[in-house]
Amino acid sequence: MSFDKVIMVDWSGGNDRGASPKKDAIWACISSAGTAEEPIYLRNRQLAEAWLIDTLKTLQSAGHRVLVGFDLCFAYPTGFATKLVGSEDTLALWDWFEARVRDDPKSNNRFDLAGEINTLFPGTGPFWFNGLSRDIAHLPRKGLDRTNDHGLSDKRAADKAIPGSFSPWQLAGAGAVGGQVIMGLPVLSRLRKRFGNSLSVWPFQTPDTQIVLAETYFSMLPDLVADDPHPIKDASQVSLYARAFSALAFPDLAKMMDVKATSEGWVLGAEHADILRNALAGPPPLRNDCFAMPQGAHWTPVAEAHQHLRERLTCVVGTEVLPLQEAAGRLLAQNVQAARSHPPAPNAAVDGYGFAGPAAEGISRLKLVEGRSAAGTPYDGIVPSGHAIRILTGANLPKGVDTVVLQEDVGTTNAEVSFHGPLKRGANARNAGEDMQAGQTILQAERKITAADLGMLAAAGVGSVTVHKPLRVGVLSTGDELREPGDAATTGEIYDANRPMLCALLASWGYQVVDLGRAPDDRDTLRGILDSAASQCDAILSSGGASAGDEDHMSALLADTGSSALWRIAMKPGRPLALGLWENTPVFGLPGNPVAAMVCTLIFAAPSLGVMAGGRWQEPTRYHLPAAFTKTKKTGRREYLRARIEEGQVTIFPSEGSGRVSGLSWATGLVELSDPAQKIAPGDLVTYIPFNSF
Ligand code: AMP
Ligand code: MG
């Protein structure tokens, strides 16, 4: 049921509004994954209908699933349809209006038609408020002129659930919606006919088609609309709601759509304004195609796989403000400016005597003023020319002082100091702001905060920073053969080596690790584990079952979601990597072999998780060092060898077997051999990547 495109339409019952964008006209906005395009001004209904058909045709042929929301009642209170079409068939009622409404940009028959409908009911009938200057038969001008014996409710159940909503019977007057409903239903009816079985109308039909129409309401988030910079409110509304609906996580939209269908319909989002608000507050979810690698016979080079991920992955975590003491290791969500200059005032760099410089060549004698300037207790007075003052490291320079002579370089009596010049003006003194200026950007967003950063931030007067919330990463091992380390095991069983290794690796990168335990080779059990993991984690690393064999349930399950790809990567160790979204949560289906699981985590998960956590795509630091080994490699794939540095040279683990987990422990990093064939002899420069640079 998830949609990759959302269109929001603000409808209007009035005539053509002219060429330049105006309020109370029709506005529309297209959004995907929480990012909206510019709102579109549609001056009249004819243009709006043509635009909708055109846009939907284009999106449909490009294979998109589109949710179209209209701020327009899709139905009337119970009983109305039966009177007009003989049953409570709302969609038949749309066709009834379609057959009778006359509409052109300058005039339409909505008031006359409402008057005619009124004659079918007792008393004055339900419709009221003639907004025209001419009288209309059977249409009361004001509320007072009408009788209430037509037997219909003033509002639908959905309208009653929304504070401040209007009755569809009121055709004109400030805030009235009745006119635009009569003028909207024929357009909806024609859209249904135009798109046939590809289109359904929620909640009257099951919303499982490529295009789904739904009624919504644009006054659920008034404060956010007011904050939007667009000068025209209707434009702000379509843009905000398009963003919100397209940013909804799949389960949230499913929850909103899960209503009992009656002929009165429902308003999408009614009673769920909080969910829409949350969708706007957090970062947009990942695109459904973020792992959709072009499939085919060829093996994807590592560089190409990297580029694919880099272009599609985005930050998935929200932000919080933390005091400095808690911010180490977090990723900055905003640039940080110095709150004040550092140093805040000119001060002494050494212990000594301050005076007005420079001092000429030869002996200088200066009279000592009484008192001193120390760090934290500056001297308030002025130091007259020809005088000096005792000053300590870090103390502010008093007025009249710009130079300090080192205490070891002077002779002192009670009354004066003497020293050998020359001494430049400003010697041994620090200028205000020479390190950092107030207002200067000192750290950029996306940086991982280091211990040294905390020192700098504190010095610059910054007490708290806006950082990303920690990325929650789940770790799961799969396979019937796995046992918990330390437990008894038969010879057919092996210990789960991947989970403790991957959990510790992720924790060292600053992520919040969620231990998802072990899963058997059973599809239903695995499905249940993924369901609950997706709600607790921002990303999942699973190992085992990622290939295309009988017991490779992880890749099979991910393949069913439609968001996944089995990545055949031209890399050793590695091979099949199953990537997919499980209810919007990315799953990295790693190979089961511990060496391959580790290398795939370092090469693919590390940079991907960094971006999802709010950082940059980060390449590890590569060193070029002489090899202490001989190796011949084939063309067409990248290879990673377990390696360590011995006496400035790169040594490799004697076996390349990817089940040899002891080699991972022996190694301090990896040798990276590029795709072409090559022969490496001792002394050749090779690329070495230390583990701690990932
Ligand atoms: P699979 O990818 O499930 O076919 O597993 C490939 C190999 O890795 C098999 O020999 C598995 O027994 C082994 N293996 C899978 N998961 C783990 C694990 N968590 N710890 C150690 N070995 C594993
Ligand atoms: Mg397995």
XYZ file of C-alpha atoms and ligand atoms in Angstrom:
718
model
C 0.000 0.000 0.000
C 2.955 2.385 0.059
C 2.988 5.301 -2.391
C 6.100 6.813 -3.895
C 4.258 9.914 -5.158
C 1.716 12.043 -3.371
C -0.331 14.821 -4.957
C -2.357 17.175 -2.785
C -5.059 19.326 -4.359
C -6.791 22.300 -2.792
C -10.108 22.522 -4.676
C -12.254 25.580 -5.332
C -15.876 26.264 -6.236
C -15.323 29.695 -7.752
C -14.843 30.909 -11.317
C -11.531 31.497 -13.133
C -9.116 33.347 -10.823
C -6.926 35.014 -13.452
C -3.425 34.424 -14.714
C -1.372 35.449 -11.682
C -1.330 33.138 -8.633
C -4.119 33.979 -6.166
C -5.572 32.617 -2.999
C -8.799 30.588 -2.954
C -7.917 29.166 -6.362
C -6.997 25.550 -7.076
C -3.484 24.681 -5.950
C -1.695 21.371 -6.301
C 1.630 19.976 -5.186
C 3.569 16.790 -5.947
C 5.830 15.250 -3.337
C 7.847 12.102 -2.947
C 9.545 10.738 0.145
C 8.939 13.898 2.129
C 10.303 16.313 -0.470
C 7.758 18.514 -2.218
C 8.040 20.206 -5.596
C 6.923 23.835 -6.061
C 3.151 24.279 -5.546
C 1.285 24.687 -8.831
C -1.347 27.371 -9.404
C -4.336 26.231 -11.460
C -6.539 29.181 -12.347
C -9.715 27.220 -13.096
C -11.198 23.724 -12.832
C -10.818 22.960 -16.538
C -7.075 23.545 -16.332
C -6.889 21.645 -13.059
C -8.638 18.604 -14.513
C -6.389 18.597 -17.583
C -3.304 18.939 -15.368
C -4.425 16.070 -13.129
C -5.039 13.738 -16.071
C -1.733 14.640 -17.666
C 0.253 14.290 -14.472
C -1.381 11.007 -13.494
C -0.814 9.573 -16.977
C 2.876 10.473 -16.809
C 3.334 9.093 -13.297
C 1.361 5.969 -14.172
C 3.442 5.129 -17.215
C 6.615 5.696 -15.198
C 5.377 2.984 -12.828
C 4.731 5.172 -9.793
C 2.070 4.543 -7.152
C 0.224 7.772 -6.545
C -1.960 8.943 -3.697
C -4.068 11.960 -4.675
C -5.572 13.852 -1.758
C -8.343 16.415 -2.266
C -9.463 18.949 0.301
C -13.020 18.240 -0.835
C -15.911 16.250 0.712
C -16.201 13.032 -1.284
C -19.710 12.330 0.056
C -22.799 13.758 1.750
C -24.479 12.713 5.005
C -26.228 9.319 4.959
C -29.556 9.212 3.122
C -28.762 11.816 0.476
C -27.454 9.424 -2.168
C -30.471 7.108 -1.777
C -32.791 9.998 -2.620
C -30.853 10.814 -5.809
C -29.587 7.466 -7.113
C -31.732 4.986 -5.205
C -28.970 3.564 -2.977
C -26.123 4.634 -0.715
C -23.689 4.226 -3.604
C -21.437 7.262 -3.287
C -19.598 6.633 -6.544
C -22.930 6.439 -8.420
C -23.763 9.779 -6.815
C -20.566 11.208 -8.359
C -21.807 10.107 -11.796
C -25.213 11.649 -11.087
C -23.559 15.026 -10.517
C -21.270 14.509 -13.494
C -24.325 14.175 -15.740
C -25.930 17.399 -14.458
C -23.250 19.927 -13.511
C -22.487 22.548 -16.187
C -19.155 24.237 -15.726
C -17.070 26.706 -17.700
C -14.413 29.145 -16.450
C -16.877 32.063 -16.238
C -20.086 30.482 -14.935
C -21.632 27.274 -13.648
C -25.011 25.923 -12.523
C -24.190 24.906 -8.942
C -26.798 27.109 -7.236
C -29.542 26.197 -9.721
C -28.772 22.488 -9.391
C -28.823 22.731 -5.581
C -32.251 24.397 -5.799
C -33.516 21.554 -8.009
C -32.190 18.923 -5.580
C -33.929 20.705 -2.707
C -37.323 20.047 -4.346
C -36.773 16.285 -3.827
C -36.847 16.794 -0.038
C -39.504 17.943 2.422
C -39.447 21.622 3.485
C -36.735 23.819 1.990
C -34.402 20.836 1.445
C -30.821 20.532 2.713
C -28.926 23.040 0.522
C -28.866 26.711 1.469
C -27.061 30.046 0.950
C -27.555 31.413 -2.514
C -24.339 33.376 -3.146
C -25.578 35.024 -6.372
C -27.367 38.349 -6.732
C -30.260 36.801 -8.688
C -32.841 34.744 -6.815
C -32.785 30.991 -7.317
C -35.900 28.899 -7.041
C -35.943 26.612 -3.959
C -32.578 27.813 -2.600
C -32.811 29.778 0.680
C -30.554 32.834 0.894
C -29.751 32.633 4.580
C -29.715 29.956 7.242
C -32.747 31.503 8.911
C -34.887 30.968 5.800
C -34.460 27.191 5.773
C -36.437 24.468 7.489
C -34.794 21.451 9.031
C -37.310 18.774 8.093
C -35.296 17.254 5.204
C -34.318 14.333 7.426
C -30.556 14.515 6.836
C -27.776 15.221 9.291
C -26.043 18.594 8.968
C -22.597 16.942 8.853
C -21.046 13.544 8.166
C -19.434 11.560 10.991
C -15.972 12.518 9.675
C -16.845 16.224 9.683
C -18.041 15.932 13.268
C -14.619 14.489 14.186
C -12.917 17.647 12.894
C -13.350 20.806 14.947
C -14.422 23.824 12.888
C -15.464 21.878 9.784
C -18.349 23.153 7.622
C -21.536 21.428 6.493
C -21.585 20.427 2.801
C -25.111 21.888 2.587
C -23.858 25.461 2.975
C -23.039 26.682 -0.544
C -21.634 30.162 0.066
C -20.375 32.526 2.755
C -16.965 32.657 4.439
C -15.460 29.183 4.832
C -18.321 27.363 3.083
C -17.440 24.140 1.246
C -20.784 23.166 -0.360
C -20.134 24.905 -3.669
C -16.777 23.271 -4.296
C -18.179 19.818 -3.500
C -20.814 20.114 -6.258
C -18.121 21.387 -8.622
C -15.605 18.721 -7.590
C -17.568 15.459 -7.734
C -17.981 15.547 -11.555
C -14.198 15.883 -11.939
C -13.634 12.923 -9.600
C -16.204 10.931 -11.571
C -14.357 11.623 -14.843
C -10.977 10.723 -13.290
C -12.444 7.358 -12.308
C -13.660 6.733 -15.846
C -10.392 7.911 -17.377
C -8.171 5.622 -15.269
C -10.548 2.656 -14.894
C -9.153 -0.279 -12.950
C -5.878 1.510 -12.231
C -7.698 3.888 -9.900
C -9.600 3.350 -6.669
C -11.279 5.696 -4.239
C -10.503 5.328 -0.562
C -12.344 4.257 1.599
C -15.161 3.181 -0.745
C -12.823 0.805 -2.571
C -9.735 -1.175 -1.569
C -6.771 1.152 -2.072
C -4.586 -1.411 -3.851
C -4.448 0.230 -7.290
C -1.707 2.308 -8.878
C -3.684 5.517 -8.318
C -5.725 6.102 -5.176
C -7.960 9.113 -4.566
C -8.689 10.159 -1.004
C -10.453 12.982 0.736
C -8.319 14.917 3.169
C -8.514 18.147 5.097
C -5.955 20.945 5.214
C -6.637 22.489 8.605
C -5.101 19.783 10.793
C -1.725 21.540 11.233
C -2.582 25.275 11.276
C 0.593 26.364 13.084
C 2.857 24.653 10.547
C 0.969 26.220 7.633
C 1.342 29.627 9.309
C 5.130 29.073 9.576
C 5.457 28.240 5.877
C 7.139 31.060 3.940
C 4.872 30.939 0.831
C 2.749 34.138 0.748
C -0.393 32.270 -0.380
C -1.914 30.039 2.283
C -3.414 27.538 -0.189
C 0.065 26.985 -1.662
C 1.540 26.437 1.803
C -1.210 23.949 2.584
C -0.791 21.736 -0.480
C 2.962 21.752 -0.077
C 2.889 20.943 3.643
C 0.330 18.138 3.384
C 1.992 16.681 0.287
C 5.249 16.548 2.212
C 3.609 15.074 5.297
C 1.684 12.322 3.496
C 4.679 11.378 1.364
C 6.931 11.242 4.424
C 4.640 8.863 6.326
C 6.132 5.511 7.170
C 4.142 2.705 5.613
C 2.602 1.423 8.881
C 1.396 4.929 9.745
C -0.372 5.391 6.429
C -1.865 1.906 6.757
C -3.169 2.892 10.182
C -4.772 6.049 8.785
C -6.381 4.126 5.942
C -7.749 1.439 8.210
C -11.289 2.797 8.698
C -14.736 1.276 8.375
C -16.067 2.218 4.950
C -19.525 3.789 4.967
C -21.260 5.761 2.238
C -20.156 8.935 4.037
C -16.488 8.101 3.480
C -13.793 9.420 5.777
C -11.147 12.113 5.905
C -7.617 10.729 5.533
C -5.639 11.885 8.540
C -8.651 12.906 10.647
C -7.837 12.171 14.296
C -4.207 11.458 13.265
C -2.792 14.985 13.028
C -0.080 13.867 15.475
C 1.168 11.237 13.023
C 1.330 13.804 10.220
C 3.166 16.190 12.507
C 5.701 13.495 13.388
C 6.224 12.666 9.738
C 7.189 16.288 9.133
C 9.375 16.507 12.222
C 11.601 13.582 11.375
C 13.753 13.117 8.314
C 11.977 11.660 5.275
C 12.101 7.861 4.980
C 14.465 6.189 2.530
C 13.355 5.843 -1.067
C 11.928 2.460 -1.911
C 14.462 2.029 -4.705
C 17.551 2.763 -2.635
C 18.820 -0.803 -2.958
C 17.353 -1.582 -6.364
C 20.541 -2.377 -8.248
C 20.084 -3.098 -11.927
C 19.883 -6.884 -12.036
C 21.570 -8.953 -14.656
C 24.311 -11.353 -15.392
C 27.164 -8.979 -14.730
C 28.953 -8.656 -11.430
C 28.709 -5.128 -10.072
C 32.060 -3.468 -9.372
C 32.468 -2.220 -5.789
C 32.813 1.380 -7.005
C 29.500 1.172 -8.863
C 27.734 -0.331 -5.846
C 29.150 2.443 -3.688
C 27.975 5.127 -6.074
C 24.479 3.634 -6.111
C 24.228 3.681 -2.326
C 25.782 7.093 -2.057
C 23.243 8.643 -4.422
C 20.208 7.152 -2.714
C 20.811 6.868 1.008
C 19.784 9.741 3.241
C 19.789 10.531 6.933
C 16.988 8.685 8.747
C 17.331 9.938 12.302
C 15.915 13.044 13.969
C 17.826 15.539 16.055
C 18.177 16.517 19.692
C 20.030 19.173 21.648
C 22.694 17.808 24.010
C 24.999 19.420 26.563
C 28.673 19.146 25.546
C 29.383 16.485 28.154
C 27.077 14.048 26.311
C 27.932 14.991 22.735
C 31.197 13.132 22.051
C 30.870 10.701 19.151
C 27.579 12.203 17.945
C 27.063 13.664 14.473
C 26.399 17.387 14.315
C 23.050 18.232 12.729
C 23.851 21.934 12.287
C 26.900 24.123 11.790
C 28.180 25.532 15.071
C 29.227 29.169 15.552
C 31.520 30.479 18.281
C 29.346 32.093 20.957
C 32.209 34.421 21.800
C 35.755 35.149 20.707
C 38.683 33.132 21.940
C 40.485 34.564 23.727
C 37.686 36.928 24.713
C 40.123 39.739 25.558
C 43.870 40.421 24.946
C 45.881 38.543 27.570
C 49.354 37.534 28.624
C 50.960 34.401 27.156
C 53.614 34.212 29.914
C 54.279 35.261 33.484
C 56.155 38.639 33.484
C 55.641 42.377 33.329
C 53.233 44.217 31.055
C 53.872 47.638 29.522
C 53.207 49.661 26.358
C 55.575 48.310 23.679
C 57.781 48.353 21.790
C 60.990 48.535 23.882
C 64.013 49.984 22.081
C 67.452 48.394 21.821
C 69.447 48.654 25.059
C 68.329 48.767 28.651
C 64.739 49.721 29.481
C 63.723 50.780 32.993
C 60.034 50.967 33.858
C 58.361 52.053 37.108
C 56.201 49.368 38.652
C 52.582 50.253 39.381
C 51.069 48.787 42.497
C 48.859 45.735 42.109
C 48.880 43.000 39.451
C 46.775 41.361 36.766
C 46.111 37.639 37.207
C 43.880 35.163 35.336
C 40.381 35.670 36.687
C 41.303 38.869 38.600
C 42.253 41.511 36.052
C 43.683 44.910 36.953
C 41.037 47.609 36.540
C 43.284 50.680 36.419
C 45.351 52.228 33.626
C 49.072 51.603 33.374
C 50.708 55.005 32.517
C 53.377 55.214 29.863
C 56.865 54.519 31.217
C 55.321 52.091 33.730
C 54.949 48.311 33.948
C 52.712 45.965 35.917
C 53.164 42.468 37.251
C 51.110 40.143 35.052
C 50.516 36.366 35.043
C 49.777 33.922 32.212
C 46.189 34.189 30.970
C 45.553 37.523 32.700
C 43.835 40.260 30.692
C 46.187 43.030 29.555
C 45.210 46.181 31.529
C 44.586 49.467 29.677
C 47.970 50.909 28.652
C 49.560 47.452 28.214
C 50.114 45.641 24.894
C 53.457 43.877 25.466
C 54.818 41.513 28.102
C 58.427 40.891 29.042
C 59.186 37.424 30.400
C 59.798 37.359 34.144
C 63.054 35.428 33.641
C 64.403 38.309 31.503
C 64.018 41.173 33.999
C 65.802 42.531 37.002
C 63.417 43.879 39.646
C 63.510 46.120 42.673
C 60.436 47.083 44.666
C 59.991 50.137 42.536
C 61.021 49.212 38.996
C 61.867 46.534 36.429
C 64.721 46.614 33.967
C 65.493 44.446 30.938
C 67.493 44.394 27.700
C 65.584 45.444 24.576
C 64.586 45.324 21.890
C 61.112 43.847 22.338
C 58.442 44.122 19.637
C 55.039 45.581 20.418
C 52.681 42.704 21.176
C 55.457 40.313 22.288
C 54.221 37.550 24.623
C 50.642 38.821 24.362
C 47.584 37.229 22.695
C 45.044 39.247 20.698
C 41.311 39.007 21.398
C 39.745 36.533 18.936
C 43.087 35.425 17.457
C 41.992 31.787 17.818
C 38.242 32.083 17.081
C 36.001 35.081 16.387
C 32.514 35.339 17.884
C 29.977 34.247 15.232
C 32.554 32.361 13.176
C 31.520 28.850 12.051
C 33.864 26.545 13.914
C 32.325 23.132 13.105
C 30.268 21.936 10.165
C 27.139 19.791 10.223
C 27.745 16.045 9.585
C 30.961 16.031 11.623
C 31.446 13.366 14.264
C 32.286 15.251 17.451
C 35.735 14.424 18.859
C 37.195 15.007 22.306
C 39.215 17.916 20.876
C 36.012 19.408 19.409
C 34.527 19.506 22.888
C 37.554 21.499 24.053
C 37.170 23.963 21.209
C 33.387 24.282 21.664
C 33.748 24.904 25.375
C 36.424 27.570 24.765
C 34.132 29.271 22.259
C 31.365 29.504 24.854
C 29.173 26.804 23.304
C 27.397 24.793 25.999
C 25.115 22.596 23.904
C 24.894 21.353 20.316
C 22.186 20.044 17.986
C 23.123 16.497 17.064
C 21.453 13.538 15.430
C 19.797 10.966 17.617
C 21.850 7.770 17.660
C 21.198 5.351 14.815
C 19.709 2.121 16.171
C 21.249 -0.838 14.381
C 19.958 -4.377 14.900
C 22.241 -7.395 14.576
C 20.798 -10.793 13.691
C 22.453 -14.136 12.974
C 20.605 -16.753 10.947
C 21.170 -20.484 10.579
C 19.928 -23.698 12.235
C 23.542 -24.691 12.927
C 24.308 -21.754 15.212
C 24.758 -22.032 18.979
C 25.417 -19.413 21.629
C 29.141 -19.071 22.462
C 29.956 -21.124 25.561
C 26.888 -23.404 25.260
C 27.209 -27.101 24.525
C 27.332 -27.907 20.804
C 27.355 -31.098 18.737
C 29.788 -31.520 15.875
C 27.034 -30.468 13.457
C 26.750 -27.170 15.225
C 28.960 -24.085 15.261
C 29.142 -21.075 17.498
C 27.652 -17.776 16.442
C 30.817 -15.789 15.757
C 29.250 -12.973 13.751
C 26.911 -11.483 16.302
C 29.402 -10.600 19.076
C 31.833 -9.363 16.426
C 29.336 -7.154 14.577
C 27.690 -5.839 17.759
C 31.067 -4.674 19.069
C 32.054 -3.150 15.729
C 28.813 -1.143 15.524
C 29.107 -0.006 19.125
C 32.649 1.224 18.403
C 31.193 3.383 15.613
C 28.845 5.055 18.076
C 25.608 3.325 17.092
C 22.975 2.063 19.482
C 23.179 -1.692 19.021
C 20.028 -3.808 19.239
C 20.917 -7.490 19.709
C 18.276 -9.365 17.712
C 19.637 -12.787 18.630
C 19.640 -15.837 16.359
C 17.000 -16.917 13.864
C 16.447 -20.483 12.664
C 16.298 -21.318 8.950
C 12.520 -20.900 8.957
C 10.810 -18.278 6.854
C 7.839 -17.524 9.113
C 9.955 -17.165 12.237
C 12.370 -14.913 10.374
C 9.470 -12.801 9.071
C 8.219 -12.273 12.630
C 11.689 -11.283 13.822
C 12.057 -8.774 10.986
C 8.621 -7.278 11.719
C 9.492 -6.564 15.306
C 13.075 -5.543 14.483
C 11.867 -2.992 11.910
C 9.896 -1.170 14.580
C 12.883 -0.963 16.976
C 15.760 -0.337 14.568
C 16.793 2.209 11.944
C 18.844 -0.437 10.123
C 19.372 -4.191 10.430
C 22.548 -6.190 9.807
C 21.827 -9.876 9.419
C 24.300 -12.556 8.509
C 23.697 -15.853 6.769
C 21.003 -16.945 4.363
C 21.764 -14.165 1.918
C 22.406 -16.209 -1.249
C 19.952 -17.916 -3.534
C 19.988 -21.429 -2.021
C 17.135 -23.485 -0.483
C 17.905 -22.312 3.025
C 18.603 -18.699 2.087
C 15.473 -17.298 3.661
C 16.700 -13.776 4.237
C 17.237 -13.086 0.543
C 13.926 -14.788 -0.298
C 11.964 -12.678 2.191
C 13.604 -9.451 1.080
C 12.926 -10.320 -2.553
C 9.201 -10.477 -1.728
C 9.153 -6.877 -0.472
C 9.810 -5.522 -3.945
C 12.447 -3.157 -2.565
C 15.310 -5.531 -2.599
C 18.116 -6.697 -4.733
C 20.550 -9.525 -4.524
C 23.786 -7.698 -5.184
C 26.312 -9.759 -7.072
C 29.367 -7.757 -6.217
C 32.684 -8.230 -7.926
C 34.546 -8.571 -4.668
C 36.381 -11.217 -2.685
C 35.427 -12.106 -0.028
C 31.786 -11.203 -0.271
C 29.608 -12.227 -3.175
C 25.909 -12.160 -2.651
C 24.784 -9.337 -0.492
C 21.003 -9.136 -0.047
C 19.873 -5.568 0.455
C 16.290 -4.488 0.924
C 13.813 -2.464 2.923
C 11.698 -4.275 5.465
C 8.878 -1.870 6.294
C 11.112 1.061 5.438
C 14.012 -0.267 7.505
C 17.100 -1.120 5.479
C 18.346 -4.668 5.888
C 21.929 -5.564 4.999
C 21.790 -9.294 4.368
C 25.456 -10.221 4.833
C 27.079 -13.509 3.886
C 27.349 -15.987 6.775
C 31.084 -16.580 6.630
C 32.598 -14.453 9.390
C 35.363 -13.068 7.189
C 32.949 -12.144 4.421
C 30.435 -10.777 6.934
C 33.118 -8.550 8.455
C 34.532 -7.324 5.145
C 31.061 -6.601 3.699
C 30.189 -4.696 6.865
C 33.341 -2.595 6.578
C 33.065 -1.966 2.855
C 29.284 -1.488 2.473
C 27.525 -1.097 5.806
C 30.056 1.318 7.338
C 29.693 4.152 4.793
C 25.931 3.498 4.385
C 25.205 3.618 8.102
C 27.300 6.775 8.376
C 24.993 8.554 5.923
C 21.829 7.186 7.565
C 23.116 8.428 10.926
C 23.491 11.979 9.579
C 27.142 11.993 8.507
C 28.914 12.174 5.163
C 29.720 9.236 2.927
C 33.106 8.471 4.418
C 35.929 6.648 2.675
C 38.449 5.046 5.028
C 42.002 6.403 5.115
C 44.194 4.435 2.728
C 47.983 4.112 3.167
C 50.390 3.110 0.438
C 53.039 0.830 1.894
C 55.504 -1.735 0.573
C 54.277 -5.330 0.427
C 56.090 -8.108 2.236
C 54.275 -10.752 0.138
C 53.833 -12.182 -3.322
C 50.392 -12.478 -4.896
C 48.847 -13.003 -8.297
C 45.217 -11.961 -8.736
C 42.626 -12.324 -11.481
C 40.986 -9.440 -13.280
C 37.431 -8.210 -12.761
C 37.051 -8.118 -9.014
C 38.328 -6.234 -6.022
C 40.033 -8.278 -3.315
C 40.503 -7.644 0.363
C 43.213 -9.545 2.272
C 43.639 -9.656 6.010
C 46.843 -7.770 6.750
C 49.057 -6.230 9.376
C 52.104 -3.978 9.408
C 55.400 -5.486 10.416
C 58.534 -3.296 10.312
C 56.893 -0.817 7.957
C 55.821 -3.501 5.480
C 52.420 -5.043 4.804
C 52.197 -8.732 5.732
C 49.159 -10.845 4.817
C 47.517 -13.765 6.597
C 48.824 -17.015 5.103
C 45.348 -18.324 4.182
C 42.667 -16.528 2.214
C 39.968 -19.013 3.346
C 36.963 -16.950 4.264
C 35.964 -19.273 7.100
C 39.242 -18.584 8.920
C 38.027 -16.215 11.565
C 41.390 -16.379 13.380
C 42.892 -14.372 10.512
C 40.530 -11.492 11.315
C 41.843 -11.384 14.853
C 45.449 -11.605 13.643
C 44.966 -8.701 11.237
C 45.056 -4.973 12.026
C 43.536 -4.004 8.687
C 42.967 -4.964 5.062
C 44.985 -4.841 1.887
C 42.805 -3.583 -0.952
C 43.683 -4.862 -4.412
C 41.944 -3.011 -7.267
C 39.882 -4.723 -9.977
C 42.452 -5.350 -12.764
C 44.672 -8.426 -12.810
C 47.970 -7.907 -11.059
C 51.150 -9.534 -9.810
C 52.470 -8.183 -6.556
C 56.093 -8.724 -5.572
C 57.759 -7.850 -2.259
C 58.532 -4.113 -2.113
C 55.642 -3.089 -4.433
C 53.420 -0.413 -2.931
C 49.992 -1.736 -1.909
C 46.942 -0.057 -0.358
C 46.541 -0.802 3.330
C 43.420 0.246 5.279
C 43.598 -0.029 9.072
C 40.413 -1.413 10.671
C 40.106 1.658 12.860
C 39.828 3.999 9.888
C 36.444 2.615 8.808
P 25.207 -18.990 4.791
O 25.518 -17.633 4.228
O 24.044 -18.986 5.689
O 25.130 -19.989 3.705
O 26.462 -19.371 5.658
C 27.760 -19.528 5.092
C 28.690 -20.151 6.093
O 28.862 -19.285 7.198
C 28.201 -21.474 6.665
O 29.314 -22.300 6.826
C 27.624 -21.075 7.999
O 27.626 -22.115 8.908
C 28.563 -19.971 8.421
N 27.905 -19.040 9.304
C 26.710 -18.458 9.102
N 26.394 -17.645 10.118
C 27.418 -17.712 10.998
C 27.682 -17.099 12.260
N 26.798 -16.228 12.806
N 28.829 -17.377 12.877
C 29.720 -18.225 12.329
N 29.529 -18.828 11.139
C 28.398 -18.589 10.467
Mg 22.796 -20.379 6.659
